[in-house]
Short mmCIF file of C-alpha atoms in Angstrom, two decimals:
data_model
loop_
_atom_site.label_atom_id
_atom_site.label_comp_id
_atom_site.label_asym_id
_atom_site.label_seq_id
_atom_site.Cartn_x
_atom_site.Cartn_y
_atom_site.Cartn_z
CA UNK A 1 195.04 268.54 186.14
CA UNK A 2 194.83 268.91 189.90
CA UNK A 3 198.31 267.46 190.28
CA UNK A 4 199.68 270.00 187.83
CA UNK A 5 198.12 272.83 189.77
CA UNK A 6 199.51 271.45 193.02
CA UNK A 7 202.94 271.10 191.45
CA UNK A 8 202.79 274.66 190.18
CA UNK A 9 201.73 275.91 193.57
CA UNK A 10 204.64 274.08 195.25
CA UNK A 11 207.06 275.61 192.75
CA UNK A 12 205.59 279.03 193.51
CA UNK A 13 205.98 278.47 197.26
CA UNK A 14 209.56 277.31 196.76
CA UNK A 15 210.33 280.30 194.62
CA UNK A 16 208.92 282.69 197.18
CA UNK A 17 210.83 281.02 200.01
CA UNK A 18 214.14 281.07 198.16
CA UNK A 19 213.60 284.70 197.23
CA UNK A 20 213.02 285.70 200.79
CA UNK A 21 216.29 284.22 201.90
CA UNK A 22 218.14 286.77 199.78
CA UNK A 23 215.97 289.80 200.32
CA UNK A 24 213.49 290.89 202.91
CA UNK A 25 210.13 292.59 202.75
CA UNK A 26 209.02 295.35 205.06
CA UNK A 27 205.49 296.48 205.79
CA UNK A 28 205.09 300.24 205.77
CA UNK A 29 202.22 302.46 206.87
CA UNK A 30 202.20 305.64 204.81
CA UNK A 31 200.19 308.79 205.41
CA UNK A 32 197.85 309.16 202.45
CA UNK A 33 199.28 312.47 201.25
CA UNK A 34 202.63 310.76 200.68
CA UNK A 35 201.26 307.84 198.65
CA UNK A 36 202.35 309.02 195.20
CA UNK A 37 205.98 309.91 196.03
CA UNK A 38 206.35 306.84 198.26
CA UNK A 39 205.26 304.50 195.48
CA UNK A 40 207.99 305.96 193.27
CA UNK A 41 210.58 305.92 196.04
CA UNK A 42 209.88 302.26 196.76
CA UNK A 43 210.29 301.36 193.09
CA UNK A 44 213.80 302.86 193.25
CA UNK A 45 214.46 301.25 196.63
CA UNK A 46 213.55 297.79 195.36
CA UNK A 47 215.82 298.20 192.35
CA UNK A 48 218.71 299.55 194.39
CA UNK A 49 218.64 297.15 197.33
CA UNK A 50 216.75 294.03 196.22
CA UNK A 51 214.52 294.35 199.28
CA UNK A 52 210.86 295.03 198.84
CA UNK A 53 208.25 297.05 200.69
CA UNK A 54 204.50 296.62 201.04
CA UNK A 55 202.73 299.94 201.41
CA UNK A 56 199.45 300.67 203.17
CA UNK A 57 197.92 304.12 202.88
CA UNK A 58 195.67 305.74 205.46
CA UNK A 59 195.30 308.53 207.97
CA UNK A 60 198.02 308.93 210.57
CA UNK A 61 195.56 308.73 213.44
CA UNK A 62 194.26 305.40 212.21
CA UNK A 63 197.73 303.94 211.85
CA UNK A 64 198.81 305.04 215.31
CA UNK A 65 195.71 303.45 216.79
CA UNK A 66 196.35 300.23 214.85
CA UNK A 67 200.00 300.13 215.84
CA UNK A 68 199.12 300.46 219.50
CA UNK A 69 196.92 297.42 219.03
CA UNK A 70 199.38 295.00 217.54
CA UNK A 71 199.36 295.71 213.81
CA UNK A 72 202.37 294.24 211.98
CA UNK A 73 203.65 297.51 210.48
CA UNK A 74 207.39 298.06 210.74
CA UNK A 75 207.65 301.68 209.61
CA UNK A 76 205.33 304.64 209.92
CA UNK A 77 205.59 307.59 207.57
CA UNK A 78 203.27 309.93 209.42
CA UNK A 79 201.75 313.21 208.35
CA UNK A 80 202.90 314.83 211.59
CA UNK A 81 205.42 314.53 214.40
CA UNK A 82 202.86 313.77 217.08
CA UNK A 83 202.05 310.26 215.86
CA UNK A 84 205.65 308.99 215.95
CA UNK A 85 206.25 310.79 219.28
CA UNK A 86 203.25 309.07 220.82
CA UNK A 87 204.36 305.68 219.54
CA UNK A 88 207.82 306.19 221.05
CA UNK A 89 206.37 307.39 224.35
CA UNK A 90 204.03 304.40 224.54
CA UNK A 91 206.86 301.99 223.79
CA UNK A 92 205.83 300.83 220.31
CA UNK A 93 208.49 302.64 218.28
CA UNK A 94 212.24 302.90 218.54
CA UNK A 95 213.39 306.05 220.35
CA UNK A 96 215.83 308.07 218.26
CA UNK A 97 214.77 306.49 214.96
CA UNK A 98 212.40 309.31 214.06
CA UNK A 99 213.29 312.00 211.54
CA UNK A 100 211.41 314.48 209.39
CA UNK A 101 211.32 313.16 205.84
CA UNK A 102 209.21 315.92 204.30
CA UNK A 103 207.44 319.16 205.12
CA UNK A 104 203.99 319.11 203.61
CA UNK A 105 202.17 321.91 201.89
CA UNK A 106 198.47 322.57 202.10
CA UNK A 107 196.56 323.72 199.07
CA UNK A 108 193.03 324.96 198.47
CA UNK A 109 192.02 323.09 195.36
CA UNK A 110 189.10 322.80 192.97
CA UNK A 111 188.70 320.34 190.12
CA UNK A 112 187.32 323.20 188.02
CA UNK A 113 189.99 325.27 186.23
CA UNK A 114 189.86 328.94 187.14
CA UNK A 115 187.60 328.38 190.17
CA UNK A 116 190.15 329.01 192.91
CA UNK A 117 192.10 332.27 192.48
CA UNK A 118 195.81 332.54 193.24
CA UNK A 119 195.17 334.49 196.46
CA UNK A 120 192.39 332.27 197.76
CA UNK A 121 189.94 335.19 197.84
CA UNK A 122 187.15 332.77 197.01
CA UNK A 123 187.15 331.63 200.65
CA UNK A 124 185.86 335.00 201.83
CA UNK A 125 183.89 335.72 198.66
CA UNK A 126 181.87 332.51 199.04
CA UNK A 127 179.48 331.19 196.42
CA UNK A 128 180.20 327.51 197.08
CA UNK A 129 178.11 324.95 198.92
CA UNK A 130 180.72 322.55 200.24
CA UNK A 131 184.28 322.98 201.46
CA UNK A 132 186.06 319.65 201.94
CA UNK A 133 188.82 318.98 204.40
CA UNK A 134 190.30 316.01 206.22
CA UNK A 135 188.91 315.32 209.70
CA UNK A 136 191.12 317.46 212.00
CA UNK A 137 190.71 314.83 214.71
CA UNK A 138 192.44 312.22 212.55
CA UNK A 139 194.54 313.98 209.94
CA UNK A 140 197.23 316.67 210.40
CA UNK A 141 196.27 318.29 207.09
CA UNK A 142 192.82 318.78 208.57
CA UNK A 143 194.36 320.52 211.57
CA UNK A 144 196.30 322.81 209.23
CA UNK A 145 193.14 323.57 207.24
CA UNK A 146 191.30 324.61 210.41
CA UNK A 147 194.28 326.80 211.39
CA UNK A 148 194.02 328.55 208.02
CA UNK A 149 190.27 329.16 208.41
CA UNK A 150 190.81 330.44 211.95
CA UNK A 151 193.68 332.69 210.81
CA UNK A 152 191.47 334.18 208.11
CA UNK A 153 188.63 334.51 210.66
CA UNK A 154 186.38 332.48 208.39
CA UNK A 155 185.81 329.47 210.62
CA UNK A 156 182.41 330.63 211.90
CA UNK A 157 181.22 331.77 208.51
CA UNK A 158 182.19 328.57 206.71
CA UNK A 159 181.53 326.01 209.46
CA UNK A 160 178.19 324.96 207.98
CA UNK A 161 179.76 324.28 204.58
CA UNK A 162 182.53 321.99 205.82
CA UNK A 163 182.44 318.35 204.83
CA UNK A 164 185.03 316.08 206.38
CA UNK A 165 186.80 313.16 204.79
CA UNK A 166 188.30 310.60 207.14
CA UNK A 167 191.65 311.13 205.44
CA UNK A 168 193.14 313.61 203.00
CA UNK A 169 192.42 311.07 200.23
CA UNK A 170 188.72 311.27 200.91
CA UNK A 171 188.81 315.07 201.01
CA UNK A 172 190.47 314.88 197.58
CA UNK A 173 187.84 312.40 196.40
CA UNK A 174 185.00 314.74 197.46
CA UNK A 175 186.56 317.58 195.45
CA UNK A 176 187.68 315.58 192.42
CA UNK A 177 184.19 314.12 191.91
CA UNK A 178 182.82 317.66 192.05
CA UNK A 179 180.63 316.95 195.07
CA UNK A 180 182.49 319.66 196.95
CA UNK A 181 183.36 322.68 194.82
CA UNK A 182 186.67 323.09 196.61
CA UNK A 183 188.65 321.74 199.50
CA UNK A 184 191.91 321.65 201.40
CA UNK A 185 194.15 318.85 200.14
CA UNK A 186 197.85 318.23 200.18
CA UNK A 187 199.87 319.78 197.37
CA UNK A 188 201.35 316.40 196.48
CA UNK A 189 197.92 315.11 195.47
CA UNK A 190 197.51 317.69 192.72
CA UNK A 191 201.12 318.50 191.87
CA UNK A 192 203.28 317.16 189.10
CA UNK A 193 206.52 318.38 187.53
CA UNK A 194 206.63 321.68 189.32
CA UNK A 195 203.04 322.81 188.86
CA UNK A 196 199.46 322.08 189.81
CA UNK A 197 198.45 319.51 187.23
CA UNK A 198 194.66 319.85 187.15
CA UNK A 199 191.87 322.18 188.23
CA UNK A 200 192.79 325.37 190.07
CA UNK A 201 194.56 325.93 193.34
CA UNK A 202 195.82 328.34 195.94
CA UNK A 203 199.00 327.13 197.57
CA UNK A 204 198.52 328.28 201.15
CA UNK A 205 201.31 330.63 202.34
CA UNK A 206 203.37 329.05 205.08
CA UNK A 207 202.62 331.75 207.65
CA UNK A 208 198.92 330.75 207.72
CA UNK A 209 199.51 327.44 209.45
CA UNK A 210 202.17 325.67 211.48
CA UNK A 211 204.53 323.75 209.16
CA UNK A 212 203.31 320.22 208.48
CA UNK A 213 206.45 318.37 209.54
CA UNK A 214 206.03 314.77 208.53
CA UNK A 215 208.08 312.33 210.57
CA UNK A 216 209.07 308.75 209.91
CA UNK A 217 209.71 306.26 212.67
CA UNK A 218 210.86 302.66 213.00
CA UNK A 219 208.45 300.44 214.90
CA UNK A 220 209.82 297.85 217.32
CA UNK A 221 208.39 295.19 214.99
CA UNK A 222 210.88 296.23 212.34
CA UNK A 223 214.11 296.33 214.32
CA UNK A 224 215.17 292.87 213.19
CA UNK A 225 214.22 293.41 209.56
CA UNK A 226 217.09 294.57 207.32
CA UNK A 227 214.57 295.81 204.73
CA UNK A 228 212.97 298.17 207.24
CA UNK A 229 216.22 299.85 208.27
CA UNK A 230 217.40 299.93 204.65
CA UNK A 231 214.22 301.71 203.59
CA UNK A 232 214.59 304.38 206.27
CA UNK A 233 218.17 304.97 205.10
CA UNK A 234 217.05 305.07 201.48
CA UNK A 235 214.42 307.67 202.36
CA UNK A 236 217.29 310.10 203.14
CA UNK A 237 219.21 309.31 199.93
CA UNK A 238 219.55 311.77 197.05
CA UNK A 239 217.20 309.93 194.63
CA UNK A 240 214.47 309.78 197.29
CA UNK A 241 214.87 313.45 198.23
CA UNK A 242 214.64 314.33 194.55
CA UNK A 243 211.26 312.59 194.26
CA UNK A 244 210.01 314.18 197.50
CA UNK A 245 210.85 317.65 196.18
CA UNK A 246 209.28 316.87 192.83
CA UNK A 247 205.91 316.39 194.52
CA UNK A 248 206.06 319.85 196.06
CA UNK A 249 207.28 319.01 199.55
CA UNK A 250 209.96 321.00 201.33
CA UNK A 251 212.81 319.12 202.92
CA UNK A 252 213.63 319.33 206.60
CA UNK A 253 216.33 321.92 207.36
CA UNK B 1 178.71 308.69 229.63
CA UNK B 2 177.34 309.70 226.27
CA UNK B 3 178.22 313.25 225.33
CA UNK B 4 175.59 315.44 223.72
CA UNK B 5 177.40 315.09 220.38
CA UNK B 6 177.13 311.30 220.73
CA UNK B 7 173.43 311.58 221.59
CA UNK B 8 172.92 313.71 218.48
CA UNK B 9 174.45 310.98 216.32
CA UNK B 10 172.12 308.38 217.87
CA UNK B 11 169.05 310.54 217.25
CA UNK B 12 170.13 311.30 213.70
CA UNK B 13 170.74 307.61 213.03
CA UNK B 14 167.26 306.65 214.22
CA UNK B 15 165.78 309.44 212.13
CA UNK B 16 167.55 308.24 208.97
CA UNK B 17 166.58 304.64 209.71
CA UNK B 18 162.96 305.57 210.44
CA UNK B 19 162.49 307.52 207.22
CA UNK B 20 164.36 304.95 205.13
CA UNK B 21 162.30 302.08 206.56
CA UNK B 22 159.04 303.89 205.86
CA UNK B 23 160.06 304.49 202.26
CA UNK B 24 161.24 300.89 201.96
CA UNK B 25 157.90 299.53 203.18
CA UNK B 26 155.99 301.76 200.77
CA UNK B 27 158.16 300.82 197.79
CA UNK B 28 159.07 297.31 198.90
CA UNK B 29 155.54 296.02 199.43
CA UNK B 30 154.33 296.39 195.81
CA UNK B 31 157.75 295.29 194.56
CA UNK B 32 157.75 292.15 196.71
CA UNK B 33 154.14 291.40 195.72
CA UNK B 34 154.98 291.78 192.04
CA UNK B 35 158.09 289.60 192.41
CA UNK B 36 156.05 286.88 194.12
CA UNK B 37 153.31 286.79 191.53
CA UNK B 38 154.92 287.64 188.23
CA UNK B 39 156.04 285.27 185.49
CA UNK B 40 157.79 288.07 183.65
CA UNK B 41 161.27 287.53 182.24
CA UNK B 42 162.32 290.48 184.41
CA UNK B 43 161.71 288.52 187.59
CA UNK B 44 165.21 287.05 187.61
CA UNK B 45 167.12 290.26 186.90
CA UNK B 46 165.05 292.32 189.34
CA UNK B 47 165.47 289.71 192.06
CA UNK B 48 169.20 289.80 191.44
CA UNK B 49 169.30 293.59 191.65
CA UNK B 50 167.29 293.60 194.87
CA UNK B 51 169.71 291.08 196.40
CA UNK B 52 172.85 292.93 195.25
CA UNK B 53 173.33 295.01 198.42
CA UNK B 54 173.55 291.73 200.37
CA UNK B 55 176.75 290.74 198.61
CA UNK B 56 178.18 294.05 197.40
CA UNK B 57 180.68 295.79 199.69
CA UNK B 58 178.95 298.94 200.98
CA UNK B 59 181.97 300.94 199.85
CA UNK B 60 181.22 299.93 196.26
CA UNK B 61 177.66 301.13 196.64
CA UNK B 62 178.88 304.31 198.34
CA UNK B 63 181.47 305.00 195.67
CA UNK B 64 178.98 304.63 192.82
CA UNK B 65 176.48 306.80 194.67
CA UNK B 66 179.11 309.50 195.22
CA UNK B 67 179.91 309.54 191.52
CA UNK B 68 176.33 309.17 190.26
CA UNK B 69 174.83 311.70 192.68
CA UNK B 70 177.65 314.22 192.11
CA UNK B 71 177.22 317.21 189.79
CA UNK B 72 178.55 315.30 186.77
CA UNK B 73 176.67 312.06 187.51
CA UNK B 74 173.31 311.10 186.01
CA UNK B 75 171.38 311.29 189.29
CA UNK B 76 173.17 314.50 190.26
CA UNK B 77 172.20 316.16 187.00
CA UNK B 78 168.62 315.06 187.47
CA UNK B 79 168.41 316.39 191.05
CA UNK B 80 170.11 319.62 189.96
CA UNK B 81 167.61 319.98 187.12
CA UNK B 82 164.78 319.44 189.58
CA UNK B 83 166.24 322.24 191.68
CA UNK B 84 167.15 319.95 194.58
CA UNK B 85 170.91 320.40 194.36
CA UNK B 86 173.19 317.40 194.69
CA UNK B 87 172.57 314.74 197.30
CA UNK B 88 175.97 313.81 198.80
CA UNK B 89 176.64 315.41 202.20
CA UNK B 90 172.92 315.90 202.80
CA UNK B 91 170.47 314.16 205.10
CA UNK B 92 168.35 313.02 202.15
CA UNK B 93 171.42 311.74 200.37
CA UNK B 94 171.89 309.43 203.33
CA UNK B 95 168.25 308.39 203.18
CA UNK B 96 168.61 307.49 199.49
CA UNK B 97 171.79 305.54 200.22
CA UNK B 98 170.12 303.74 203.12
CA UNK B 99 167.09 302.78 201.06
CA UNK B 100 169.30 301.16 198.43
CA UNK B 101 171.51 299.57 201.06
CA UNK B 102 168.67 297.99 203.03
CA UNK B 103 166.29 297.06 200.24
CA UNK B 104 166.86 293.26 200.34
CA UNK B 105 166.25 293.23 204.10
CA UNK B 106 162.73 294.52 203.52
CA UNK B 107 161.79 292.99 200.18
CA UNK B 108 162.97 289.44 200.86
CA UNK B 109 161.01 288.79 204.10
CA UNK B 110 157.92 290.25 202.41
CA UNK B 111 158.44 288.02 199.39
CA UNK B 112 158.71 284.95 201.63
CA UNK B 113 155.58 285.95 203.53
CA UNK B 114 153.59 286.57 200.35
CA UNK B 115 154.72 283.29 198.82
CA UNK B 116 153.63 281.35 201.90
CA UNK B 117 150.09 282.67 201.68
CA UNK B 118 149.64 280.85 198.39
CA UNK B 119 146.85 281.32 195.88
CA UNK B 120 143.93 279.77 197.74
CA UNK B 121 142.98 282.59 200.13
CA UNK B 122 143.06 285.02 197.20
CA UNK B 123 140.94 282.79 195.03
CA UNK B 124 138.47 282.43 197.87
CA UNK B 125 138.35 286.20 198.25
CA UNK B 126 137.81 286.59 194.52
CA UNK B 127 134.83 284.24 194.55
CA UNK B 128 133.36 286.52 197.22
CA UNK B 129 133.75 289.38 194.73
CA UNK B 130 136.58 291.10 196.57
CA UNK B 131 138.52 293.43 194.28
CA UNK B 132 142.28 292.77 194.02
CA UNK B 133 142.93 295.85 196.19
CA UNK B 134 140.37 294.80 198.73
CA UNK B 135 141.77 291.28 198.97
CA UNK B 136 145.30 292.63 199.26
CA UNK B 137 144.42 294.84 202.21
CA UNK B 138 141.98 292.53 203.98
CA UNK B 139 143.50 289.11 203.19
CA UNK B 140 147.16 289.39 202.22
CA UNK B 141 148.27 292.05 204.69
CA UNK B 142 146.85 290.40 207.84
CA UNK B 143 148.22 287.01 206.76
CA UNK B 144 151.63 288.49 205.97
CA UNK B 145 151.79 290.49 209.20
CA UNK B 146 154.79 288.58 210.62
CA UNK B 147 156.60 289.24 207.34
CA UNK B 148 155.90 292.96 207.66
CA UNK B 149 157.18 292.98 211.23
CA UNK B 150 160.36 291.16 210.20
CA UNK B 151 160.87 293.47 207.22
CA UNK B 152 160.41 296.57 209.37
CA UNK B 153 162.77 295.42 212.09
CA UNK B 154 165.48 294.18 209.74
CA UNK B 155 165.24 297.22 207.48
CA UNK B 156 165.50 299.54 210.47
CA UNK B 157 168.32 297.77 212.30
CA UNK B 158 170.32 297.20 209.15
CA UNK B 159 170.12 300.91 208.34
CA UNK B 160 171.20 301.78 211.89
CA UNK B 161 174.32 299.67 211.33
CA UNK B 162 175.16 301.21 207.97
CA UNK B 163 178.74 302.45 207.73
CA UNK B 164 180.49 302.09 204.39
CA UNK B 165 177.93 303.97 202.36
CA UNK B 166 177.76 306.83 204.87
CA UNK B 167 181.53 307.09 205.01
CA UNK B 168 181.63 307.53 201.26
CA UNK B 169 178.79 310.03 200.78
CA UNK B 170 178.28 311.56 204.24
CA UNK B 171 181.06 314.07 204.83
CA UNK B 172 180.70 313.70 208.62
CA UNK B 173 178.52 316.78 209.20
CA UNK B 174 177.08 317.07 212.74
CA UNK B 175 173.28 316.67 212.84
CA UNK B 176 173.12 316.06 209.10
CA UNK B 177 175.24 313.09 208.16
CA UNK B 178 177.27 312.16 211.25
CA UNK B 179 175.59 308.89 212.17
CA UNK B 180 176.48 306.68 215.09
CA UNK B 181 178.61 304.14 213.20
CA UNK B 182 180.84 306.88 211.79
CA UNK B 183 181.06 308.51 215.22
CA UNK B 184 182.22 305.20 216.73
CA UNK B 185 184.80 304.80 213.97
CA UNK B 186 186.12 308.33 214.63
CA UNK B 187 186.28 307.74 218.37
CA UNK B 188 188.31 304.57 217.82
CA UNK B 189 190.61 306.25 215.29
CA UNK B 190 191.24 309.11 217.70
CA UNK B 191 191.96 306.59 220.50
CA UNK B 192 188.93 307.79 222.49
CA UNK B 193 188.10 304.29 223.58
CA UNK B 194 185.82 305.24 226.47
CA UNK B 195 183.50 307.20 224.19
CA UNK B 196 183.66 304.44 221.60
CA UNK B 197 182.70 301.86 224.25
CA UNK B 198 179.65 303.81 225.38
CA UNK B 199 178.26 304.22 221.90
CA UNK B 200 179.19 300.74 220.73
CA UNK B 201 177.62 299.28 223.87
CA UNK B 202 174.39 301.18 223.20
CA UNK B 203 174.23 299.81 219.66
CA UNK B 204 175.00 296.26 220.78
CA UNK B 205 172.28 296.39 223.41
CA UNK B 206 169.81 297.89 220.96
CA UNK B 207 170.47 295.31 218.25
CA UNK B 208 170.37 292.39 220.65
CA UNK B 209 167.12 293.54 222.26
CA UNK B 210 165.42 294.01 218.92
CA UNK B 211 166.51 290.61 217.64
CA UNK B 212 165.56 288.98 220.93
CA UNK B 213 162.05 290.32 220.57
CA UNK B 214 161.98 289.18 216.96
CA UNK B 215 163.05 285.64 217.78
CA UNK B 216 161.09 285.10 221.00
CA UNK B 217 157.83 286.99 220.57
CA UNK B 218 157.25 285.88 217.02
CA UNK B 219 158.65 282.38 217.14
CA UNK B 220 155.32 280.80 216.31
CA UNK B 221 155.61 281.72 212.69
CA UNK B 222 158.43 280.42 210.52
CA UNK B 223 158.11 283.48 208.32
CA UNK B 224 159.62 285.65 210.99
CA UNK B 225 162.91 283.81 211.13
CA UNK B 226 164.61 284.75 207.93
CA UNK B 227 168.11 283.58 208.74
CA UNK B 228 167.30 280.16 210.12
#
């Protein structure tokens, strides 16, 4: 019995070694808002190139801090431009490898249908107890949310109602479980096939916050890895751009 | 140095821990006593439930609490019906989470202490016509004093160190749910290492001092050294 298991394990090891000699695997840190499209993009990437990619999702701030402390990530798909710029400046990422892969959209969303009106008047009308957003210290979508509140001159009025998630995923979680009546999330989290797929939402007009330009960058860890460079190239390919648009992102001009 | 926002998180943390520990002692004492004495078939399952937070990832506990205490969850509907609103993102939501999270750290030392007293002192008290309540307060409690001290200290310090549950149900609201462990996490994430060091250092010093007292001042009794 034990011998059989050992034999099987050796076969498995052999199989994984032989596989890796043909194709490589890259480790990618992905800003949470981009998790759904990236999962689809990687499925296409693996089919097209034979390489594979392991994805980790989290807030951009967290990833930058991990990368500056020796994490093995090879690519960062950030939710802003600042993260990649900082990594390049501090010598952890490859200068010139950064590009904007998507421009994010912020949305005021509620899990309850009909709760958020199409003009977002509910923000000034009130009547809710909690407004969720991502921590502006850690997540660019949180920064954009604060810009919107400031622009509408509602920051002071709503400050006491704000609950912060450590990433946009947690802000979404607070709203989707109904614990917060509404919150600022990324459009991609609630968007499918050209429309908001559940609850009710106000897609924030672009003039209310600085565009959320999301940049990708190659880390120095990944320079030698063909899978890492191939993935960054694939991210600019037509099938990838198609998926990115499908989730409600704009493309870089 | 510690900023005033950092100081606020420390004060809030101690407040949560203080209230949670008080509740835990009030609830945990009868529970531990019952668990020590009972021959009920429920003894096993209840013991297992009490020990669950020891092995369960705090995020699991936090996730269930977020769902259960939310407006569609069973607890949330109950608190709404009672007119209390829902508990996540509130100070008392954190207290509830902390009580559940720290319950084994209070109940288990008490159970050990009660078990070590044995039946004889109680039987002696009974022959002197002491009522069960009387013998509990004048025999059991003094004898189990080291157990109470251990339970209080462990319950308090464990709550101070709570992170996963708070992250899930807290919402990071200053002076309401922004406790020190979350503040340290945010400092680290934002690369504010100096601030993180100050707060983390405070917590390290606090925890070490408390445990040092526990292990040196009370070393005479084996009851007080739960993790030996």
